[in-house]
Coordinates of C-alpha atoms (C1' of nucleotides) in Angstrom, one line a residue:
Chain Z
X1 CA 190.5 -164.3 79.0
X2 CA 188.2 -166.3 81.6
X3 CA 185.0 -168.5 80.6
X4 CA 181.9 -167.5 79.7
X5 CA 181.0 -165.5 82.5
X6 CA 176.9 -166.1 82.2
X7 CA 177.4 -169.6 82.7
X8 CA 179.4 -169.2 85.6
X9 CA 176.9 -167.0 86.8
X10 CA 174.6 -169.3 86.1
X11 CA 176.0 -171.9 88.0
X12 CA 176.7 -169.9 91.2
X13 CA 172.7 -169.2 90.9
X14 CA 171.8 -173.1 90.7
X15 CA 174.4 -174.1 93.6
X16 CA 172.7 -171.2 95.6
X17 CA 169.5 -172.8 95.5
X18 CA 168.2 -170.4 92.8
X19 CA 167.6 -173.2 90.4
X20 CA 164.1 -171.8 89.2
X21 CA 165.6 -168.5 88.7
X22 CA 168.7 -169.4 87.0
X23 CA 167.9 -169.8 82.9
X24 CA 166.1 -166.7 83.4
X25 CA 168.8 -165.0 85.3
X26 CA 171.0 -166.2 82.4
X27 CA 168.6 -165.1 79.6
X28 CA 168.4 -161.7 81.4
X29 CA 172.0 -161.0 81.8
X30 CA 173.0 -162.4 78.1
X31 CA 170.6 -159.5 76.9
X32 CA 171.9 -156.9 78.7
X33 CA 175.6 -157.9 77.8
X34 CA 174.6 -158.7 74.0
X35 CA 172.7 -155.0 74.0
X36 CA 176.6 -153.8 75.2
X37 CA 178.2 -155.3 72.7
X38 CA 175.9 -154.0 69.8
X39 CA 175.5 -150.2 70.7
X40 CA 179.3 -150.4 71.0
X41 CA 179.7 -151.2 67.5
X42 CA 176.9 -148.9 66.7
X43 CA 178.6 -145.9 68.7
X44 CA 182.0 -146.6 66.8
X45 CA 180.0 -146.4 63.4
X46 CA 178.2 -143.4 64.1
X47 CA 181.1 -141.5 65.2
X48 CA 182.5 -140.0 62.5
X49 CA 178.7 -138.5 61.9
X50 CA 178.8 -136.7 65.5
X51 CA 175.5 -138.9 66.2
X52 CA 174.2 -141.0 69.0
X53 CA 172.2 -143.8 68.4
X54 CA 169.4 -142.6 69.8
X55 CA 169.6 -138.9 67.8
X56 CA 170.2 -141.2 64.8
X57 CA 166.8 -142.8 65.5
X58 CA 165.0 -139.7 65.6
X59 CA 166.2 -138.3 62.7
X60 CA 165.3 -142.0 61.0
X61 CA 161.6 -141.4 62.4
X62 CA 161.5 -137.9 60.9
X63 CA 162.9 -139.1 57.5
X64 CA 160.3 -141.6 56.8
X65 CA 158.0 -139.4 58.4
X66 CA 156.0 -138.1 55.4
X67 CA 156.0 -133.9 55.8
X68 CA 159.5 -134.1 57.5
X69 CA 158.2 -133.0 60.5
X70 CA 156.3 -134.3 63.9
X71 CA 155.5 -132.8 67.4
X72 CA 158.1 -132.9 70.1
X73 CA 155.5 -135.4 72.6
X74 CA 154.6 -137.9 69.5
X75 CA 158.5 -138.3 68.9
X76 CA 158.7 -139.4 72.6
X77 CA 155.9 -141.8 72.2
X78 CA 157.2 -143.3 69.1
X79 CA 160.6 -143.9 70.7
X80 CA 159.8 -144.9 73.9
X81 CA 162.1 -142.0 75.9
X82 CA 161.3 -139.2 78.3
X83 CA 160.6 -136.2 77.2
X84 CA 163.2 -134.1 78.6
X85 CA 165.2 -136.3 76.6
X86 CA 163.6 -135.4 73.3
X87 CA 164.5 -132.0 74.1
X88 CA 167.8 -132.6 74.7
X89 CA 168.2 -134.7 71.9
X90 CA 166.2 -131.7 69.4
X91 CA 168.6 -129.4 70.8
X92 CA 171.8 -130.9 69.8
X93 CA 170.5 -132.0 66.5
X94 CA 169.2 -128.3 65.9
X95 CA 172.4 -127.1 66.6
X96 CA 174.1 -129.5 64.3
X97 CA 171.7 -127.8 61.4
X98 CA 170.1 -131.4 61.1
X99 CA 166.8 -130.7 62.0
X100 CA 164.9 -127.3 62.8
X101 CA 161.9 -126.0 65.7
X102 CA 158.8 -124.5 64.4
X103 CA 155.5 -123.8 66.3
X104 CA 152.7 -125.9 65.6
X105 CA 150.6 -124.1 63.3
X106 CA 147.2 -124.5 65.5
X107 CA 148.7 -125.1 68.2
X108 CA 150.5 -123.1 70.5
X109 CA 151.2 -125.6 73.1
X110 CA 153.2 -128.1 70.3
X111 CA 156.4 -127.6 68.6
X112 CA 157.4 -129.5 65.7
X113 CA 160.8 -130.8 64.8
X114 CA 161.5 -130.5 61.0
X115 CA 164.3 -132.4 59.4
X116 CA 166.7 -130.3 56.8
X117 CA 167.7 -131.5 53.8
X118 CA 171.8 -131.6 55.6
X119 CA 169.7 -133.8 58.3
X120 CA 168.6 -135.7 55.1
X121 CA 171.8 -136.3 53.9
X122 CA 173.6 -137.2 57.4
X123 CA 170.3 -139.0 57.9
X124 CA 171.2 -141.6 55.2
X125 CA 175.0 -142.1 54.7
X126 CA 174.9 -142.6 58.6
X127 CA 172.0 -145.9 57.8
X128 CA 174.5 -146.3 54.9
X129 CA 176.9 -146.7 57.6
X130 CA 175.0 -148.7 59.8
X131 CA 174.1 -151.2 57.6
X132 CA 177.2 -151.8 56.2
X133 CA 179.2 -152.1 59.8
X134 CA 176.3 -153.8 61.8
X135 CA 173.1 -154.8 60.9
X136 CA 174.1 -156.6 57.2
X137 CA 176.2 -158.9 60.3
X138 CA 174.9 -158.3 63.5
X139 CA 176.6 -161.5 64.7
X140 CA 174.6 -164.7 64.3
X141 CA 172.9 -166.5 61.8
X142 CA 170.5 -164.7 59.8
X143 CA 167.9 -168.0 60.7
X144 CA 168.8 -167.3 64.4
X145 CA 168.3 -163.7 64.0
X146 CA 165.0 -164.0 62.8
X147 CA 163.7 -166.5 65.8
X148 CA 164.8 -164.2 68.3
X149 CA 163.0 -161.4 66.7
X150 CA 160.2 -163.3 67.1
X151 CA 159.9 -164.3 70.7
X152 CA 161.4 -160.8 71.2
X153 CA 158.3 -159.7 69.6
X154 CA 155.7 -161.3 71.8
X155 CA 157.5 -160.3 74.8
X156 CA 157.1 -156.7 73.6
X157 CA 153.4 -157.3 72.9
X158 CA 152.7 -159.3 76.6
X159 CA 154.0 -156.6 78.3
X160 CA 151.7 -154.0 76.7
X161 CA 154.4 -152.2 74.1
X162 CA 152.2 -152.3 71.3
X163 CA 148.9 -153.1 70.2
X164 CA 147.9 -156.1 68.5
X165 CA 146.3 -155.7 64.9
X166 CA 142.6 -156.6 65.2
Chain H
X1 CA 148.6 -147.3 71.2
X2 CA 150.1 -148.1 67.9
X3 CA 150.7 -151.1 66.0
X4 CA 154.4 -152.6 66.3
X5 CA 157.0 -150.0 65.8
X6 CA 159.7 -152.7 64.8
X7 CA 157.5 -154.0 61.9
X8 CA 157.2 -150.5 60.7
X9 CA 160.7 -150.1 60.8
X10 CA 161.3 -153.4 58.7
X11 CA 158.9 -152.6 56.4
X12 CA 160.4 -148.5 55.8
X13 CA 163.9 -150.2 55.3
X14 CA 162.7 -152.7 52.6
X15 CA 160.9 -150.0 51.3
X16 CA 164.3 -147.5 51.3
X17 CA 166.1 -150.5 49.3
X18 CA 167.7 -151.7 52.3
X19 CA 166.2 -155.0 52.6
X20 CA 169.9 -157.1 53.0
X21 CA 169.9 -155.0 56.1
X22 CA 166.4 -155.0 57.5
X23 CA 166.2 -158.2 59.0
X24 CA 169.5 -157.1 60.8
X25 CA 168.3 -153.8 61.7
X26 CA 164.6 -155.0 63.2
X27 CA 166.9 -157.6 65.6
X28 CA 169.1 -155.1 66.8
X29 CA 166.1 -152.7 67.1
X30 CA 164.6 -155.6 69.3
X31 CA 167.5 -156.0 71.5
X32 CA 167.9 -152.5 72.5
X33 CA 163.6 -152.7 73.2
X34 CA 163.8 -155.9 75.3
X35 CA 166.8 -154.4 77.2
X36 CA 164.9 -151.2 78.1
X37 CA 162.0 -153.2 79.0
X38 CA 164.2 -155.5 81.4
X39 CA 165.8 -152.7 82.8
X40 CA 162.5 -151.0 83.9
X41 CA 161.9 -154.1 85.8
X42 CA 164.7 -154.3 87.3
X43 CA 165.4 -151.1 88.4
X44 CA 161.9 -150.8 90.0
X45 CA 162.5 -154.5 91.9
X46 CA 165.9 -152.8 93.2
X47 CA 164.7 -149.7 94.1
X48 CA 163.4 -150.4 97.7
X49 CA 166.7 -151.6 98.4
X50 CA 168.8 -148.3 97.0
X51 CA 170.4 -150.3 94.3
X52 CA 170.9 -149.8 90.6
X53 CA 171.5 -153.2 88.3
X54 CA 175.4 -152.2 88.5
X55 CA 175.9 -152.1 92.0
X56 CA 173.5 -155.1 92.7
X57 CA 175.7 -156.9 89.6
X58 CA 179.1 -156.1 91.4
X59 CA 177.2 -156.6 94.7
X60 CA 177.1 -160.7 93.9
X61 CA 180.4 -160.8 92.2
X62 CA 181.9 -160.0 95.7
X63 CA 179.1 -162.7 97.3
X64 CA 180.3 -165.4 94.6
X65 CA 184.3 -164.8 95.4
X66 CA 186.0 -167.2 97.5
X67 CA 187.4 -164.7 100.0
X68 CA 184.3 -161.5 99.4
X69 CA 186.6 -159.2 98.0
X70 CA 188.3 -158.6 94.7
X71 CA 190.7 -156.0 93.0
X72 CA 188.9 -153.1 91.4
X73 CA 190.6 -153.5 88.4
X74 CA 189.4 -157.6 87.9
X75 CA 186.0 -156.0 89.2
X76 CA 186.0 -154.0 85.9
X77 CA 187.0 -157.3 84.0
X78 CA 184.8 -159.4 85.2
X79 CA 182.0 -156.8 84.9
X80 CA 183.2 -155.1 81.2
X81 CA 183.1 -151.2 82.7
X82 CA 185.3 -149.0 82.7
X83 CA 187.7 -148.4 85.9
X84 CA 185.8 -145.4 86.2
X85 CA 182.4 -146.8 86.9
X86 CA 183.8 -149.5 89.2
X87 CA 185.0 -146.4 91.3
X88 CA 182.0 -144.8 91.3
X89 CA 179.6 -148.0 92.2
X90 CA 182.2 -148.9 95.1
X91 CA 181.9 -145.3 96.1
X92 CA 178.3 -145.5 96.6
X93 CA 178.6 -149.1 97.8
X94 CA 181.0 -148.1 100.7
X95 CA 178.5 -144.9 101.6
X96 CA 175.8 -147.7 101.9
X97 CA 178.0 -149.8 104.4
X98 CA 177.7 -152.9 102.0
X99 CA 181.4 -152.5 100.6
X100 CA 184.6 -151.5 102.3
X101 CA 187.8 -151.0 100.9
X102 CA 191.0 -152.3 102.1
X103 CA 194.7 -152.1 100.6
X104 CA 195.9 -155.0 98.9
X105 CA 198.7 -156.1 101.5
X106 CA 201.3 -157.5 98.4
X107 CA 200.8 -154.5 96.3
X108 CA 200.2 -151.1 97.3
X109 CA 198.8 -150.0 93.8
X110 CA 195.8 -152.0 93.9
X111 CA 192.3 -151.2 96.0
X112 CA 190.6 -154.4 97.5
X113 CA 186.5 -154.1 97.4
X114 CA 185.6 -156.4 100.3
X115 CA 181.7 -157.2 101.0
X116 CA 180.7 -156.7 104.3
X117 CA 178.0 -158.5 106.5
X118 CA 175.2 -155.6 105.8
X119 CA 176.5 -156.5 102.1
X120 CA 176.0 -160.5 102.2
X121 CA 172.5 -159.5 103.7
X122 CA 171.5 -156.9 100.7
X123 CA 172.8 -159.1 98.4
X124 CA 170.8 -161.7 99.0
X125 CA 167.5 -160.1 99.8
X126 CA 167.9 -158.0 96.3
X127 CA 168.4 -161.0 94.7
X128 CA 165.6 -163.0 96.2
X129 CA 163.6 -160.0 94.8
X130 CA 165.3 -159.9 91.3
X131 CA 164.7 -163.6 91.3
X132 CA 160.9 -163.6 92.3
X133 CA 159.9 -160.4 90.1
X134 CA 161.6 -160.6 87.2
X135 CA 163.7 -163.7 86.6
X136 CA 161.3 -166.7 87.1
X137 CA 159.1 -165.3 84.5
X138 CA 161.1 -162.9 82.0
X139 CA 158.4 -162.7 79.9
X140 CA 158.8 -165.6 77.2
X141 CA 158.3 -169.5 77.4
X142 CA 161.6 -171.3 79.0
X143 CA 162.3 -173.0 75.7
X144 CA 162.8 -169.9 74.3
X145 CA 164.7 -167.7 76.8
X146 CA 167.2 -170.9 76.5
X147 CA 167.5 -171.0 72.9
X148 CA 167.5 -166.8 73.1
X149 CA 170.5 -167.3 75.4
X150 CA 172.2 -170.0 73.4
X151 CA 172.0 -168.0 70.1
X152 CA 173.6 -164.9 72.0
X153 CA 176.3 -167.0 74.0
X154 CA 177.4 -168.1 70.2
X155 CA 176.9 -164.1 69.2
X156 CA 179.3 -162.8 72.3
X157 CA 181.8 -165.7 71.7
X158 CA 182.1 -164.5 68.3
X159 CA 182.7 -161.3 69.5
X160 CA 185.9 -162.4 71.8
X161 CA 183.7 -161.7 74.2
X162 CA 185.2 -164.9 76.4
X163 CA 187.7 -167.7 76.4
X164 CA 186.5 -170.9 74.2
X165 CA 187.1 -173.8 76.2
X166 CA 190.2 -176.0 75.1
Chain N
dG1 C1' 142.7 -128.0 85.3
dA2 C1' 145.2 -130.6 81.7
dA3 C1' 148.6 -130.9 77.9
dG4 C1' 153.1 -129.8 75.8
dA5 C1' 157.6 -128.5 76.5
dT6 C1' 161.6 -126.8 79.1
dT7 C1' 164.7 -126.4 83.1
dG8 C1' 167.7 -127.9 86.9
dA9 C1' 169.2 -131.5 89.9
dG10 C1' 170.9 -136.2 90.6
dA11 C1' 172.9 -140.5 88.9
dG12 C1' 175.6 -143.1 85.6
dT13 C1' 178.9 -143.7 81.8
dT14 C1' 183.2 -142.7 79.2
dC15 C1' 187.4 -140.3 78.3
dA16 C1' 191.7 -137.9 79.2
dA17 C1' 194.7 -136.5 82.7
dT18 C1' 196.9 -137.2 87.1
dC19 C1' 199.1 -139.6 91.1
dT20 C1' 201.1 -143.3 93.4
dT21 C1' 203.4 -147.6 93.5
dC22 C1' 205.6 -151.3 91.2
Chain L
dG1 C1' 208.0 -146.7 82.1
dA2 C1' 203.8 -149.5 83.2
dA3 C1' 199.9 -150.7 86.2
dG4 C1' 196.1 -149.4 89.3
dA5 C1' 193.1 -146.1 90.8
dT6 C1' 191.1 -141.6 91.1
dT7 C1' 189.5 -137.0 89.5
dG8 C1' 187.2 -133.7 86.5
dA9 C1' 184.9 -132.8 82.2
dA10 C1' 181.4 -133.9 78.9
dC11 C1' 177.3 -136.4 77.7
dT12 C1' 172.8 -138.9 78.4
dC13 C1' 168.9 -140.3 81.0
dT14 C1' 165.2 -139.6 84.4
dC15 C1' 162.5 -137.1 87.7
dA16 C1' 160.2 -133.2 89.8
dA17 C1' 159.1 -128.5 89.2
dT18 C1' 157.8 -124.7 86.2
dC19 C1' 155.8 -122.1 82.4
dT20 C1' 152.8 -121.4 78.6
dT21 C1' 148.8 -122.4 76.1
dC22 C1' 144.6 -124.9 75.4

DNA sequence: GAAGATTGAGAGTTCAATCTTC
DNA sequence: GAAGATTGAACTCTCAATCTTC
């Protein structure tokens, strides 16, 4: 097993006349390699449930959604992905009997995605899951954690991916 | 635009009686957010010069290494992906003229990945790029991208994700 | 014409299986 | 038999093009 492999990275950066660049080079590249790490672990947990994470998430979103039920576009805003991959991620999750397509009642443009009560079910033994593997313990201090949340958080909101409450 | 999906999120675990897990949840939520974000950026910044993150990422391993080349298998070490991947980036690489593969002369198993000039050149211009676009300015205040990177170099050695000093 | 959704193509990843060389 | 690399299959994501409905 070799050294930390950011620092070294780091290092090359700062020796290559990249000084100004470096921290952020480092602060980039931890992210990318800590994001890995977690959907690894979150993969291995959600296994067993034939989910991905991100089919996992959209069955969360229609769960707490309050009629069990939103239009294909709006789940695409909500969760920041394209929508060809909403309808790819509908159609495996219809076909797994976890959620079901109906037309939108006034509109005949829309379709909605409805969570079943088996999508329910899968719904929240796989958060069960998920709790219990990862996010009780993702890895650092629940203190830590919460600071990074935070400056995570205004990072989202400078580069426009929310709006501020006002 | 909406107000911040994460907070939601906390809020509708506390709410399902999974508060131990919420803070955990909204911090893994975070990562996966900030990574898509960086990733845009990156990708865009790369894009003039034919380059995905990958490629540019094995790219300056081979600018870093003593002697510009490397196994393929330490390539997919050094770089945690599979074997498979590192075929397929030093497939494109070698199309592109940046790469070229050579036997290794002691072994006749292994596959050297050697940079080449037109590589050294790329390399360097993609990174002055990266550096000016997206890592001077990542999008938070220096103090905390370095205690961001800090808390996650503590996370990934936890994870055995590299050799402790001793 | 614009909005909502789907389709097909292209790129990337992982896995299992295969082939060659040690 | 094990190590190193490649191949083909399966999956996901994105983009451009298409189709239907407003």
């Amino acid at each position: 097993l070799a050294l930390d492999p950011i620092a070294e990275a780091h290092r090359n950066w700062t020796e290559h006349g990249w000084g100004d660049a470096a921290d952020g080079m480092a602060f980039v590249t931890s992210v990318v390699r800590v994001h890995q790490l977690l959907l690894a672990r979150i993969d291995q947990t959600l296994d067993p449930f034939d989910l991905s994470f991100a089919r996992f998430e959209l069955l969360m979103l229609l769960l707490f959604t309050r009629k069990g039920e939103l239009p294909l576009g709006k789940i695409g805003v909500r969760l920041q992905v394209h929508p060809a991959s909403v309808t790819n991620a509908v159609n495996r999750l219809e076909s797994q009997g976890l959620v079901v397509r109906r037309p939108h009642p006034d509109d005949g443009r829309t379709t909605l995605a409805r969570i079943t009560p088996a999508g329910r079910r899968v719904a929240r033994r796989a958060a069960d899951a998920l709790n219990a593997a990862v996010f009780t313990e993702p890895g650092l201090p629940s203190a830590s954690a919460t600071r990074v949340v935070a400056a995570f958080t205004a990072l989202r909101r400078d580069a426009g991916d929310f709006a501020v409450r006002g």
